[in-house]
């Protein structure tokens, strides 16, 4: 099963519920994600401030370093709040919920990062106005994955009332975990989504792969 991000209630992944990781909005992650276009956190659990580690890294302006309770680390825009949506993954949402970062594990065995995103795109195709803009193995996650799959797509988010554009990276960590991380925002903001995602992933690591503080 793959999660697809499609904005639904709360701006989250709503589209392909049974699909991948974003059950209601932007994208649908494979098997262990949920299907939604770009899940803006529709299940609104209890938003919380991102956990802040204390490494001595120089943090990019406008971001903060988050050591997530789920065991991964990444940069998150300042002021965004965290929501753990269980199997759909972890969401970091902007205050107005028009922008988000979603992190989830792909649990479906045997899927390559490219195949996971290809499956996600297929599930998302049922969303209103869905358009696959690009899909390839042309991305990298510094220090983690020299080759990552990258999917860019757009769809009409009826709940938020605008067209969304999403960029989703899928990759294997040195420890063998299969992650998918996406960034979603209004289509007119492009390429802000890609810039946000690249910054977020510039320090990404998971579990024992993370360097000691």
Short mmCIF file of C-alpha atoms in Angstrom, two decimals:
data_model
loop_
_atom_site.label_atom_id
_atom_site.label_comp_id
_atom_site.label_asym_id
_atom_site.label_seq_id
_atom_site.Cartn_x
_atom_site.Cartn_y
_atom_site.Cartn_z
CA UNK A 1 0.00 0.00 0.00
CA UNK A 2 1.35 3.41 -0.85
CA UNK A 3 0.51 6.75 0.64
CA UNK A 4 -0.55 9.54 -1.61
CA UNK A 5 -0.70 13.15 -0.70
CA UNK A 6 -3.93 14.79 -1.60
CA UNK A 7 -5.34 17.62 0.37
CA UNK A 8 -8.41 16.74 2.23
CA UNK A 9 -9.78 17.65 5.55
CA UNK A 10 -7.49 19.96 7.31
CA UNK A 11 -5.55 20.29 4.12
CA UNK A 12 -4.06 16.87 4.53
CA UNK A 13 -3.85 13.91 2.27
CA UNK A 14 -7.36 12.95 1.41
CA UNK A 15 -7.38 11.67 -2.07
CA UNK A 16 -6.39 8.15 -2.23
CA UNK A 17 -7.37 7.01 1.17
CA UNK A 18 -6.47 3.43 0.79
CA UNK A 19 -3.38 4.15 -1.15
CA UNK A 20 -0.08 5.27 0.00
CA UNK A 21 0.86 7.39 2.80
CA UNK A 22 -1.13 10.54 2.52
CA UNK A 23 -4.53 9.45 3.05
CA UNK A 24 -6.18 12.68 2.39
CA UNK A 25 -4.46 15.24 0.42
CA UNK A 26 -1.22 15.44 -1.37
CA UNK A 27 0.46 12.22 -1.80
CA UNK A 28 0.04 8.59 -1.20
CA UNK A 29 3.04 6.84 0.17
CA UNK A 30 3.59 3.27 -0.71
CA UNK A 31 2.37 0.52 1.44
CA UNK A 32 3.35 1.85 4.72
CA UNK A 33 2.44 5.36 4.13
CA UNK A 34 -1.11 6.37 3.40
CA UNK A 35 -2.76 7.60 0.34
CA UNK A 36 -3.27 11.29 0.06
CA UNK A 37 -2.03 14.08 -2.18
CA UNK A 38 -0.27 16.20 0.33
CA UNK A 39 -1.55 15.47 3.66
CA UNK A 40 -1.83 18.77 5.37
CA UNK A 41 -2.58 17.12 8.57
CA UNK A 42 -6.24 16.47 8.27
CA UNK A 43 -6.32 14.28 11.32
CA UNK A 44 -5.23 17.20 13.42
CA UNK A 45 -4.08 15.31 16.48
CA UNK A 46 -2.28 17.55 18.91
CA UNK A 47 0.06 19.90 17.14
CA UNK A 48 3.29 20.52 18.97
CA UNK A 49 6.45 22.49 18.43
CA UNK A 50 9.20 20.51 16.68
CA UNK A 51 11.69 18.99 19.15
CA UNK A 52 14.90 20.97 19.08
CA UNK A 53 18.22 19.24 19.40
CA UNK A 54 21.34 21.05 20.37
CA UNK A 55 23.94 20.27 17.73
CA UNK A 56 26.38 22.97 16.85
CA UNK A 57 25.39 23.01 13.19
CA UNK A 58 24.89 26.33 11.45
CA UNK A 59 21.14 26.32 10.87
CA UNK A 60 19.87 28.04 7.69
CA UNK A 61 18.01 31.30 8.24
CA UNK A 62 14.30 30.73 8.85
CA UNK A 63 14.73 27.07 9.84
CA UNK A 64 15.29 25.10 13.01
CA UNK A 65 16.83 21.68 13.54
CA UNK A 66 14.25 19.11 14.67
CA UNK A 67 15.20 15.80 16.25
CA UNK A 68 11.93 13.97 15.76
CA UNK A 69 10.70 11.47 18.39
CA UNK A 70 10.30 8.98 15.54
CA UNK A 71 14.09 8.84 15.28
CA UNK A 72 14.89 11.02 12.29
CA UNK A 73 16.40 14.49 12.03
CA UNK A 74 15.77 17.30 9.56
CA UNK A 75 15.45 21.06 9.25
CA UNK A 76 11.95 22.51 9.64
CA UNK A 77 10.80 26.09 8.93
CA UNK A 78 10.52 28.11 12.12
CA UNK A 79 7.01 28.36 13.54
CA UNK A 80 5.74 25.14 11.96
CA UNK A 81 4.03 22.63 14.23
CA UNK A 82 4.40 18.86 14.34
CA UNK A 83 1.60 16.30 14.06
CA UNK A 84 2.11 12.57 14.36
CA UNK A 85 -0.55 10.86 12.24
CA UNK A 86 0.54 7.32 12.97
CA UNK A 87 0.88 5.19 9.84
CA UNK A 88 0.50 8.29 7.67
CA UNK A 89 3.71 9.63 9.10
CA UNK A 90 4.77 12.86 10.71
CA UNK A 91 3.60 16.23 9.39
CA UNK A 92 5.14 19.63 9.94
CA UNK A 93 2.55 22.29 9.07
CA UNK A 94 2.75 26.05 8.60
CA UNK A 95 0.50 28.17 10.82
CA UNK A 96 -2.03 28.71 8.00
CA UNK A 97 -1.78 25.04 6.95
CA UNK A 98 -1.11 25.90 3.31
CA UNK A 99 2.41 24.44 3.47
CA UNK A 100 3.74 21.23 4.93
CA UNK A 101 6.50 18.67 5.10
CA UNK A 102 5.49 15.02 5.47
CA UNK A 103 7.87 12.22 6.49
CA UNK A 104 6.87 8.57 6.35
CA UNK A 105 8.35 5.11 6.09
CA UNK A 106 7.56 2.98 3.06
CA UNK A 107 6.77 -0.44 4.47
CA UNK A 108 5.93 -2.34 1.34
CA UNK A 109 8.67 -4.91 0.86
CA UNK A 110 10.48 -5.11 -2.46
CA UNK A 111 9.59 -1.64 -3.73
CA UNK A 112 12.44 0.50 -4.97
CA UNK A 113 12.19 4.25 -4.25
CA UNK A 114 11.29 4.83 -7.91
CA UNK A 115 8.63 2.11 -7.90
CA UNK A 116 7.18 3.47 -4.66
CA UNK A 117 6.69 6.92 -6.17
CA UNK A 118 5.39 5.46 -9.42
CA UNK A 119 2.76 3.60 -7.41
CA UNK A 120 1.99 6.77 -5.48
CA UNK A 121 1.45 8.71 -8.70
CA UNK A 122 -0.89 6.03 -10.00
CA UNK A 123 -3.02 6.24 -6.87
CA UNK A 124 -3.03 10.02 -6.89
CA UNK A 125 -4.31 10.07 -10.47
CA UNK A 126 -7.85 9.74 -9.11
CA UNK A 127 -7.61 13.14 -7.41
CA UNK A 128 -9.27 16.22 -8.96
CA UNK A 129 -7.02 17.86 -11.53
CA UNK A 130 -4.10 15.52 -10.82
CA UNK A 131 -1.06 16.04 -13.05
CA UNK A 132 2.21 14.15 -12.83
CA UNK A 133 4.80 16.76 -13.74
CA UNK A 134 7.92 14.61 -13.48
CA UNK A 135 9.15 11.29 -12.08
CA UNK A 136 12.74 10.12 -12.10
CA UNK A 137 15.82 8.91 -10.22
CA UNK A 138 17.52 12.27 -10.45
CA UNK A 139 17.58 13.43 -6.82
CA UNK A 140 20.09 13.10 -4.00
CA UNK A 141 19.91 13.33 -0.22
CA UNK A 142 23.32 14.61 0.98
CA UNK A 143 25.18 12.10 3.14
CA UNK A 144 22.27 9.66 3.02
CA UNK A 145 21.34 8.64 -0.52
CA UNK A 146 23.48 9.39 -3.58
CA UNK A 147 20.47 8.48 -5.68
CA UNK A 148 16.86 9.18 -4.72
CA UNK A 149 13.61 9.03 -6.66
CA UNK A 150 11.77 12.31 -7.15
CA UNK A 151 8.10 12.88 -8.02
CA UNK A 152 6.60 16.29 -8.73
CA UNK A 153 2.84 16.59 -9.14
CA UNK A 154 -0.04 19.04 -8.86
CA UNK A 155 -3.73 18.70 -8.04
CA UNK A 156 -6.74 20.79 -7.09
CA UNK A 157 -7.17 20.99 -3.33
CA UNK A 158 -10.86 21.61 -2.95
CA UNK A 159 -10.68 22.06 0.79
CA UNK A 160 -8.03 24.76 0.69
CA UNK A 161 -9.43 26.25 -2.51
CA UNK A 162 -6.23 26.35 -4.53
CA UNK A 163 -4.06 24.24 -6.80
CA UNK A 164 -1.29 22.43 -4.93
CA UNK A 165 2.13 21.41 -6.15
CA UNK A 166 4.10 18.76 -4.33
CA UNK A 167 7.63 17.40 -4.57
CA UNK A 168 8.22 13.97 -3.02
CA UNK A 169 11.59 12.24 -2.54
CA UNK A 170 11.90 8.52 -1.78
CA UNK A 171 15.23 6.99 -0.76
CA UNK A 172 17.01 4.28 1.22
CA UNK A 173 19.10 5.25 4.23
CA UNK A 174 22.50 3.64 4.89
CA UNK A 175 20.74 1.57 7.55
CA UNK A 176 18.28 0.21 4.98
CA UNK A 177 15.16 2.17 5.93
CA UNK A 178 12.94 3.32 3.06
CA UNK A 179 11.77 6.89 3.60
CA UNK A 180 9.60 9.24 1.60
CA UNK A 181 9.66 12.95 2.42
CA UNK A 182 7.55 15.54 0.63
CA UNK A 183 6.96 19.27 0.61
CA UNK A 184 3.64 20.80 -0.48
CA UNK A 185 2.46 24.37 -1.03
CA UNK A 186 0.25 26.35 -3.42
CA UNK A 187 1.29 25.70 -7.03
CA UNK A 188 1.98 29.40 -7.57
CA UNK A 189 4.72 29.24 -4.91
CA UNK A 190 6.89 26.84 -6.96
CA UNK A 191 9.88 26.28 -6.63
CA UNK A 192 9.58 27.17 -2.95
CA UNK A 193 8.52 23.57 -2.22
CA UNK A 194 11.71 22.14 -3.71
CA UNK A 195 13.90 24.64 -1.88
CA UNK A 196 12.19 23.85 1.41
CA UNK A 197 12.58 20.11 0.87
CA UNK A 198 16.25 20.34 -0.09
CA UNK A 199 16.98 22.40 3.00
CA UNK A 200 15.01 19.99 5.21
CA UNK A 201 16.91 16.99 3.84
CA UNK A 202 20.35 18.61 3.94
CA UNK A 203 20.85 17.22 7.47
CA UNK A 204 18.46 14.26 7.27
CA UNK A 205 19.47 11.10 9.09
CA UNK A 206 17.70 8.32 10.94
CA UNK A 207 18.49 6.27 14.02
CA UNK A 208 22.05 5.00 14.31
CA UNK A 209 22.89 6.67 10.99
CA UNK A 210 22.81 10.04 12.76
CA UNK A 211 26.17 11.40 13.93
CA UNK A 212 26.67 11.87 17.64
CA UNK A 213 25.88 15.42 18.86
#
